[in-house]
PDB file of C-alpha atoms in Angstrom:
ATOM      1  CA  GLN A   1     -12.830  -1.638  13.869  1.00  0.00           C
ATOM      2  CA  GLN A   2     -10.427   0.160  11.931  1.00  0.00           C
ATOM      3  CA  GLN A   3      -7.044  -1.578  12.112  1.00  0.00           C
ATOM      4  CA  VAL A   4      -3.789  -0.524  10.448  1.00  0.00           C
ATOM      5  CA  LYS A   5      -1.647  -3.637  10.721  1.00  0.00           C
ATOM      6  CA  GLN A   6       2.278  -3.849  11.163  1.00  0.00           C
ATOM      7  CA  SER A   7       4.520  -6.275  10.069  1.00  0.00           C
ATOM      8  CA  PRO A   8       7.403  -7.433  11.305  1.00  0.00           C
ATOM      9  CA  GLN A   9       7.160  -6.720  14.548  1.00  0.00           C
ATOM     10  CA  SER A  10      11.094  -7.009  14.813  1.00  0.00           C
ATOM     11  CA  LEU A  11      13.903  -6.481  13.066  1.00  0.00           C
ATOM     12  CA  ILE A  12      17.602  -6.474  12.703  1.00  0.00           C
ATOM     13  CA  VAL A  13      19.905  -4.800  10.026  1.00  0.00           C
ATOM     14  CA  GLN A  14      23.018  -4.386   9.551  1.00  0.00           C
ATOM     15  CA  LYS A  15      24.556  -1.043   9.370  1.00  0.00           C
ATOM     16  CA  GLY A  16      24.638  -0.050   5.630  1.00  0.00           C
ATOM     17  CA  GLY A  17      21.257  -2.156   5.121  1.00  0.00           C
ATOM     18  CA  ILE A  18      18.380  -0.946   3.822  1.00  0.00           C
ATOM     19  CA  SER A  19      15.067  -1.888   6.703  1.00  0.00           C
ATOM     20  CA  ILE A  20      11.743  -2.313   5.191  1.00  0.00           C
ATOM     21  CA  ILE A  21       8.513  -2.325   7.408  1.00  0.00           C
ATOM     22  CA  ASN A  22       4.989  -3.115   6.024  1.00  0.00           C
ATOM     23  CA  CYS A  23       2.087  -1.644   6.811  1.00  0.00           C
ATOM     24  CA  ALA A  24      -1.666  -2.602   5.256  1.00  0.00           C
ATOM     25  CA  TYR A  25      -4.990  -0.899   6.409  1.00  0.00           C
ATOM     26  CA  GLU A  26      -8.893  -1.482   5.571  1.00  0.00           C
ATOM     27  CA  ASN A  27     -10.468   1.791   6.022  1.00  0.00           C
ATOM     28  CA  THR A  28     -10.483   3.608   2.516  1.00  0.00           C
ATOM     29  CA  ALA A  29     -11.420   6.961   4.218  1.00  0.00           C
ATOM     30  CA  PHE A  30      -8.256   7.167   5.379  1.00  0.00           C
ATOM     31  CA  ASP A  31      -6.125  10.064   3.642  1.00  0.00           C
ATOM     32  CA  TYR A  32      -2.879  10.702   5.387  1.00  0.00           C
ATOM     33  CA  PHE A  33      -0.534   8.132   6.188  1.00  0.00           C
ATOM     34  CA  PRO A  34       2.431   9.496   8.276  1.00  0.00           C
ATOM     35  CA  TRP A  35       5.294   7.144  10.230  1.00  0.00           C
ATOM     36  CA  TYR A  36       6.330   7.941  13.708  1.00  0.00           C
ATOM     37  CA  GLN A  37       9.573   7.048  15.597  1.00  0.00           C
ATOM     38  CA  GLN A  38       9.830   6.499  19.087  1.00  0.00           C
ATOM     39  CA  PHE A  39      12.654   6.139  21.000  1.00  0.00           C
ATOM     40  CA  PRO A  40      12.689   4.648  24.489  1.00  0.00           C
ATOM     41  CA  GLY A  41      11.482   6.929  26.813  1.00  0.00           C
ATOM     42  CA  LYS A  42      10.921   9.295  24.442  1.00  0.00           C
ATOM     43  CA  GLY A  43       7.171  10.140  22.315  1.00  0.00           C
ATOM     44  CA  PRO A  44       6.827   9.890  19.104  1.00  0.00           C
ATOM     45  CA  ALA A  45       8.085  11.694  16.753  1.00  0.00           C
ATOM     46  CA  LEU A  46       6.810  12.124  12.966  1.00  0.00           C
ATOM     47  CA  LEU A  47       9.161  11.096  10.590  1.00  0.00           C
ATOM     48  CA  ILE A  48       7.418  11.289   6.971  1.00  0.00           C
ATOM     49  CA  ALA A  49       3.644  10.937   5.974  1.00  0.00           C
ATOM     50  CA  ILE A  50       2.257  10.258   2.379  1.00  0.00           C
ATOM     51  CA  ARG A  51      -0.942  11.045   0.740  1.00  0.00           C
ATOM     52  CA  PRO A  52      -2.659   8.934  -1.572  1.00  0.00           C
ATOM     53  CA  ASP A  53      -2.515  10.553  -4.261  1.00  0.00           C
ATOM     54  CA  VAL A  54       1.091   9.887  -4.725  1.00  0.00           C
ATOM     55  CA  SER A  55       2.645   7.023  -4.751  1.00  0.00           C
ATOM     56  CA  GLU A  56       6.050   7.555  -3.074  1.00  0.00           C
ATOM     57  CA  LYS A  57       7.663  10.047  -0.855  1.00  0.00           C
ATOM     58  CA  LYS A  58      11.510  10.247  -0.359  1.00  0.00           C
ATOM     59  CA  GLU A  59      13.153  12.226   2.722  1.00  0.00           C
ATOM     60  CA  GLY A  60      16.786  11.716   2.836  1.00  0.00           C
ATOM     61  CA  ARG A  61      16.928   7.909   3.524  1.00  0.00           C
ATOM     62  CA  PHE A  62      13.694   7.716   4.291  1.00  0.00           C
ATOM     63  CA  THR A  63      11.431   6.983   1.578  1.00  0.00           C
ATOM     64  CA  ILE A  64       7.476   5.784   1.810  1.00  0.00           C
ATOM     65  CA  SER A  65       6.054   3.441  -0.550  1.00  0.00           C
ATOM     66  CA  PHE A  66       2.027   3.274  -0.531  1.00  0.00           C
ATOM     67  CA  ASN A  67      -0.482   1.020  -3.243  1.00  0.00           C
ATOM     68  CA  LYS A  68      -3.891   2.692  -2.942  1.00  0.00           C
ATOM     69  CA  SER A  69      -5.738  -0.619  -4.445  1.00  0.00           C
ATOM     70  CA  ALA A  70      -4.094  -3.141  -1.957  1.00  0.00           C
ATOM     71  CA  LYS A  71      -4.416  -0.631   0.897  1.00  0.00           C
ATOM     72  CA  GLN A  72      -0.617  -1.404   1.637  1.00  0.00           C
ATOM     73  CA  PHE A  73       2.172   1.590   2.548  1.00  0.00           C
ATOM     74  CA  SER A  74       5.884   0.702   3.538  1.00  0.00           C
ATOM     75  CA  LEU A  75       8.612   2.424   4.888  1.00  0.00           C
ATOM     76  CA  HIS A  76      12.361   2.072   3.180  1.00  0.00           C
ATOM     77  CA  ILE A  77      15.429   3.206   5.604  1.00  0.00           C
ATOM     78  CA  MET A  78      18.106   2.672   3.055  1.00  0.00           C
ATOM     79  CA  ASP A  79      22.021   2.902   4.508  1.00  0.00           C
ATOM     80  CA  SER A  80      20.603   2.725   7.700  1.00  0.00           C
ATOM     81  CA  GLN A  81      22.554   3.441  10.899  1.00  0.00           C
ATOM     82  CA  PRO A  82      22.802   2.616  14.335  1.00  0.00           C
ATOM     83  CA  GLY A  83      21.077   5.848  15.296  1.00  0.00           C
ATOM     84  CA  ASP A  84      18.123   4.559  13.285  1.00  0.00           C
ATOM     85  CA  SER A  85      17.944   1.843  16.275  1.00  0.00           C
ATOM     86  CA  ALA A  86      14.645   2.686  17.747  1.00  0.00           C
ATOM     87  CA  THR A  87      10.401   1.545  17.273  1.00  0.00           C
ATOM     88  CA  TYR A  88       8.505   2.526  14.135  1.00  0.00           C
ATOM     89  CA  PHE A  89       5.248   3.184  13.875  1.00  0.00           C
ATOM     90  CA  CYS A  90       2.859   3.122  11.107  1.00  0.00           C
ATOM     91  CA  ALA A  91      -0.556   5.337  11.260  1.00  0.00           C
ATOM     92  CA  ALA A  92      -3.425   6.643   9.563  1.00  0.00           C
ATOM     93  CA  SER A  93      -6.369   9.020  10.089  1.00  0.00           C
ATOM     94  CA  SER A  94      -9.024  11.013   7.742  1.00  0.00           C
ATOM     95  CA  ARG A  95     -10.290  14.570   7.616  1.00  0.00           C
ATOM     96  CA  ALA A  96     -13.537  12.900   7.910  1.00  0.00           C
ATOM     97  CA  ALA A  97     -12.681  11.387  12.069  1.00  0.00           C
ATOM     98  CA  GLY A  98     -10.985  14.658  12.777  1.00  0.00           C
ATOM     99  CA  ASN A  99      -7.752  13.281  11.884  1.00  0.00           C
ATOM    100  CA  LYS A 100      -7.320  11.016  14.683  1.00  0.00           C
ATOM    101  CA  LEU A 101      -4.906   8.557  14.208  1.00  0.00           C
ATOM    102  CA  THR A 102      -4.952   5.242  14.342  1.00  0.00           C
ATOM    103  CA  PHE A 103      -1.785   3.258  14.483  1.00  0.00           C
ATOM    104  CA  GLY A 104      -0.139  -0.111  13.719  1.00  0.00           C
ATOM    105  CA  GLY A 105       1.614  -2.105  16.680  1.00  0.00           C
ATOM    106  CA  GLY A 106       4.702  -0.620  16.173  1.00  0.00           C
ATOM    107  CA  THR A 107       8.341  -2.630  14.602  1.00  0.00           C
ATOM    108  CA  ARG A 108      11.599  -2.877  16.852  1.00  0.00           C
ATOM    109  CA  VAL A 109      14.172  -1.911  14.535  1.00  0.00           C
ATOM    110  CA  LEU A 110      18.019  -3.085  15.531  1.00  0.00           C
ATOM    111  CA  VAL A 111      20.684  -1.344  13.389  1.00  0.00           C
ATOM    112  CA  LYS A 112      24.322  -3.855  14.000  1.00  0.00           C
ATOM    113  CA  PRO A 113      27.729  -1.904  13.594  1.00  0.00           C
TER     114      PRO A 113
ATOM    115  CA  GLU B   1       9.051  27.884  20.630  1.00  0.00           C
ATOM    116  CA  THR B   2       8.218  25.560  23.232  1.00  0.00           C
ATOM    117  CA  GLY B   3       7.161  21.842  22.601  1.00  0.00           C
ATOM    118  CA  VAL B   4       4.551  19.710  24.264  1.00  0.00           C
ATOM    119  CA  THR B   5       4.801  19.586  27.969  1.00  0.00           C
ATOM    120  CA  GLN B   6       3.516  16.836  30.487  1.00  0.00           C
ATOM    121  CA  SER B   7       3.863  15.822  34.057  1.00  0.00           C
ATOM    122  CA  PRO B   8       4.241  13.777  36.142  1.00  0.00           C
ATOM    123  CA  THR B   9       6.200  12.250  33.765  1.00  0.00           C
ATOM    124  CA  HIS B  10       5.698   8.704  36.400  1.00  0.00           C
ATOM    125  CA  LEU B  11       3.366   7.820  39.057  1.00  0.00           C
ATOM    126  CA  ILE B  12       2.478   5.337  40.606  1.00  0.00           C
ATOM    127  CA  LYS B  13      -1.115   4.535  42.070  1.00  0.00           C
ATOM    128  CA  THR B  14      -2.928   1.256  43.674  1.00  0.00           C
ATOM    129  CA  ARG B  15      -6.227  -0.064  42.033  1.00  0.00           C
ATOM    130  CA  GLY B  16      -9.190   2.051  42.738  1.00  0.00           C
ATOM    131  CA  GLN B  17      -7.600   5.112  43.073  1.00  0.00           C
ATOM    132  CA  GLN B  18      -8.225   8.397  40.364  1.00  0.00           C
ATOM    133  CA  VAL B  19      -5.220  10.378  38.800  1.00  0.00           C
ATOM    134  CA  THR B  20      -4.863  13.383  37.002  1.00  0.00           C
ATOM    135  CA  LEU B  21      -2.044  14.303  34.156  1.00  0.00           C
ATOM    136  CA  ARG B  22      -1.428  17.418  32.818  1.00  0.00           C
ATOM    137  CA  CYS B  23      -0.673  18.718  28.950  1.00  0.00           C
ATOM    138  CA  SER B  24       0.746  22.031  28.179  1.00  0.00           C
ATOM    139  CA  SER B  25       0.124  22.047  23.896  1.00  0.00           C
ATOM    140  CA  GLN B  26       3.034  23.625  22.062  1.00  0.00           C
ATOM    141  CA  SER B  27       2.810  26.977  21.020  1.00  0.00           C
ATOM    142  CA  GLY B  28      -0.198  28.075  18.982  1.00  0.00           C
ATOM    143  CA  HIS B  29      -2.015  25.134  18.879  1.00  0.00           C
ATOM    144  CA  ASN B  30      -5.192  24.789  19.446  1.00  0.00           C
ATOM    145  CA  THR B  31      -5.538  20.638  19.694  1.00  0.00           C
ATOM    146  CA  VAL B  32      -4.605  18.137  22.014  1.00  0.00           C
ATOM    147  CA  SER B  33      -5.359  14.687  22.201  1.00  0.00           C
ATOM    148  CA  TRP B  34      -4.542  12.014  24.113  1.00  0.00           C
ATOM    149  CA  TYR B  35      -3.590   8.207  23.509  1.00  0.00           C
ATOM    150  CA  GLN B  36      -2.612   5.187  25.715  1.00  0.00           C
ATOM    151  CA  GLN B  37       0.407   3.045  25.152  1.00  0.00           C
ATOM    152  CA  ALA B  38       0.577  -0.274  26.439  1.00  0.00           C
ATOM    153  CA  LEU B  39       4.274  -1.964  26.728  1.00  0.00           C
ATOM    154  CA  GLY B  40       5.222  -3.287  23.533  1.00  0.00           C
ATOM    155  CA  GLN B  41       1.902  -1.772  21.473  1.00  0.00           C
ATOM    156  CA  GLY B  42       0.916   1.202  19.298  1.00  0.00           C
ATOM    157  CA  PRO B  43      -0.581   4.555  20.827  1.00  0.00           C
ATOM    158  CA  GLN B  44      -4.435   4.178  21.173  1.00  0.00           C
ATOM    159  CA  PHE B  45      -6.352   7.463  20.915  1.00  0.00           C
ATOM    160  CA  ILE B  46      -8.865   7.828  24.189  1.00  0.00           C
ATOM    161  CA  PHE B  47     -10.268  11.608  23.060  1.00  0.00           C
ATOM    162  CA  GLN B  48      -9.588  15.260  21.833  1.00  0.00           C
ATOM    163  CA  TYR B  49     -10.270  18.626  22.466  1.00  0.00           C
ATOM    164  CA  TYR B  50     -10.800  21.161  20.226  1.00  0.00           C
ATOM    165  CA  ARG B  51     -12.029  25.204  22.138  1.00  0.00           C
ATOM    166  CA  GLU B  52     -12.485  23.121  25.352  1.00  0.00           C
ATOM    167  CA  GLU B  53     -14.896  20.766  23.943  1.00  0.00           C
ATOM    168  CA  GLU B  54     -13.830  17.263  23.766  1.00  0.00           C
ATOM    169  CA  ASN B  55     -13.837  16.752  19.779  1.00  0.00           C
ATOM    170  CA  GLY B  56     -14.252  12.440  19.242  1.00  0.00           C
ATOM    171  CA  ARG B  57     -13.990   9.828  21.655  1.00  0.00           C
ATOM    172  CA  GLY B  58     -12.076   6.447  21.103  1.00  0.00           C
ATOM    173  CA  ASN B  59     -13.023   2.481  23.073  1.00  0.00           C
ATOM    174  CA  PHE B  60     -12.818   4.311  26.571  1.00  0.00           C
ATOM    175  CA  PRO B  61     -15.066   4.195  29.058  1.00  0.00           C
ATOM    176  CA  PRO B  62     -16.138   7.140  30.777  1.00  0.00           C
ATOM    177  CA  ARG B  63     -13.843   7.166  33.863  1.00  0.00           C
ATOM    178  CA  PHE B  64     -11.930   8.039  31.202  1.00  0.00           C
ATOM    179  CA  SER B  65     -12.425  12.236  31.507  1.00  0.00           C
ATOM    180  CA  GLY B  66     -10.401  15.268  30.300  1.00  0.00           C
ATOM    181  CA  LEU B  67     -10.549  18.922  29.538  1.00  0.00           C
ATOM    182  CA  GLN B  68      -9.033  21.991  27.815  1.00  0.00           C
ATOM    183  CA  PHE B  69      -8.514  25.314  29.682  1.00  0.00           C
ATOM    184  CA  PRO B  70      -8.115  28.577  27.946  1.00  0.00           C
ATOM    185  CA  ASN B  71      -4.776  28.863  27.014  1.00  0.00           C
ATOM    186  CA  TYR B  72      -5.306  24.935  25.311  1.00  0.00           C
ATOM    187  CA  SER B  73      -3.194  23.573  28.380  1.00  0.00           C
ATOM    188  CA  SER B  74      -5.501  20.462  28.875  1.00  0.00           C
ATOM    189  CA  GLU B  75      -5.812  16.819  31.214  1.00  0.00           C
ATOM    190  CA  LEU B  76      -6.997  13.811  31.632  1.00  0.00           C
ATOM    191  CA  ASN B  77      -8.274  12.499  34.461  1.00  0.00           C
ATOM    192  CA  VAL B  78      -9.016   8.811  35.553  1.00  0.00           C
ATOM    193  CA  ASN B  79     -11.352   7.165  37.639  1.00  0.00           C
ATOM    194  CA  ALA B  80     -11.471   3.833  40.219  1.00  0.00           C
ATOM    195  CA  LEU B  81      -8.198   2.721  38.037  1.00  0.00           C
ATOM    196  CA  GLU B  82      -7.615  -0.703  37.496  1.00  0.00           C
ATOM    197  CA  LEU B  83      -4.383  -2.981  36.653  1.00  0.00           C
ATOM    198  CA  ASP B  84      -4.798  -2.474  32.842  1.00  0.00           C
ATOM    199  CA  ASP B  85      -4.716   1.308  33.124  1.00  0.00           C
ATOM    200  CA  SER B  86      -0.930   1.035  33.165  1.00  0.00           C
ATOM    201  CA  ALA B  87       0.499   2.546  30.147  1.00  0.00           C
ATOM    202  CA  LEU B  88       2.295   5.156  29.141  1.00  0.00           C
ATOM    203  CA  TYR B  89      -0.366   8.236  28.377  1.00  0.00           C
ATOM    204  CA  LEU B  90       0.694  10.425  25.622  1.00  0.00           C
ATOM    205  CA  CYS B  91      -0.473  14.052  25.202  1.00  0.00           C
ATOM    206  CA  ALA B  92      -0.083  15.135  21.533  1.00  0.00           C
ATOM    207  CA  SER B  93      -0.395  18.813  20.574  1.00  0.00           C
ATOM    208  CA  SER B  94      -1.863  20.172  16.882  1.00  0.00           C
ATOM    209  CA  SER B  95      -2.410  23.584  15.001  1.00  0.00           C
ATOM    210  CA  PRO B  96      -5.471  24.188  12.487  1.00  0.00           C
ATOM    211  CA  ARG B  97      -2.565  24.682   9.295  1.00  0.00           C
ATOM    212  CA  SER B  98      -1.138  20.893  10.746  1.00  0.00           C
ATOM    213  CA  LYS B  99      -1.266  18.545   7.957  1.00  0.00           C
ATOM    214  CA  GLY B 100      -3.756  15.886   8.837  1.00  0.00           C
ATOM    215  CA  GLY B 101      -2.418  13.868  11.155  1.00  0.00           C
ATOM    216  CA  GLU B 102       0.269  15.966  12.090  1.00  0.00           C
ATOM    217  CA  LEU B 103       0.562  15.679  15.293  1.00  0.00           C
ATOM    218  CA  PHE B 104       3.576  16.516  17.530  1.00  0.00           C
ATOM    219  CA  PHE B 105       3.670  14.514  21.228  1.00  0.00           C
ATOM    220  CA  GLY B 106       5.094  14.935  24.198  1.00  0.00           C
ATOM    221  CA  GLU B 107       6.844  12.330  26.240  1.00  0.00           C
ATOM    222  CA  GLY B 108       4.492  11.184  28.295  1.00  0.00           C
ATOM    223  CA  SER B 109       3.342  10.077  31.698  1.00  0.00           C
ATOM    224  CA  ARG B 110       4.291   6.788  32.478  1.00  0.00           C
ATOM    225  CA  LEU B 111       1.496   5.193  35.250  1.00  0.00           C
ATOM    226  CA  THR B 112       1.980   1.723  37.256  1.00  0.00           C
ATOM    227  CA  VAL B 113      -1.037   0.348  39.256  1.00  0.00           C
ATOM    228  CA  LEU B 114      -0.385  -1.561  41.872  1.00  0.00           C
TER     229      LEU B 114
END
């Protein structure tokens, strides 16, 4: 079964610190790797995404690093803020499979003031 | 531009009953997907609808079924409810211009099966 494995399950970071979440995938047909942010009682919201033809993408305080040969990608949250406290999901999809998302298990991030 | 809206937000059913969940897609979006999110887990793909036809299905039994209407809204039906069906059911919409997996999610319908 196609899987996306995500770690850690949870992390605590001080305000201003860096949060790092890692994901690994198996299916080499995946060609789109988004990260979603989910607050309690809300649906997931797209945060940032990357395609395998680039190794890094940065949007504000959020950066995706992508290692195609290792089949791994990670999310870095710089200068973490209490408002960043949420659950983060990595995901992967492929055009060939109709862009259906396969999600990781999620990482609960708590940013302490 | 309205986002994805789902109803009801919460509901409680008993084992063996049937449930229908509804979703209105974001304006201009003609593809609707449904995901099941168990507590503490990532969403799992149930199925996708495009132009009123099922366009892909995940590893869910036939008692999970759906519909898409001409206005692109959609329904998820679950028959013979089981305790393990308790979850947050998420609807997501996308358009032909969406980049790959760029899905827009609603806030979900939380189903509790007793």
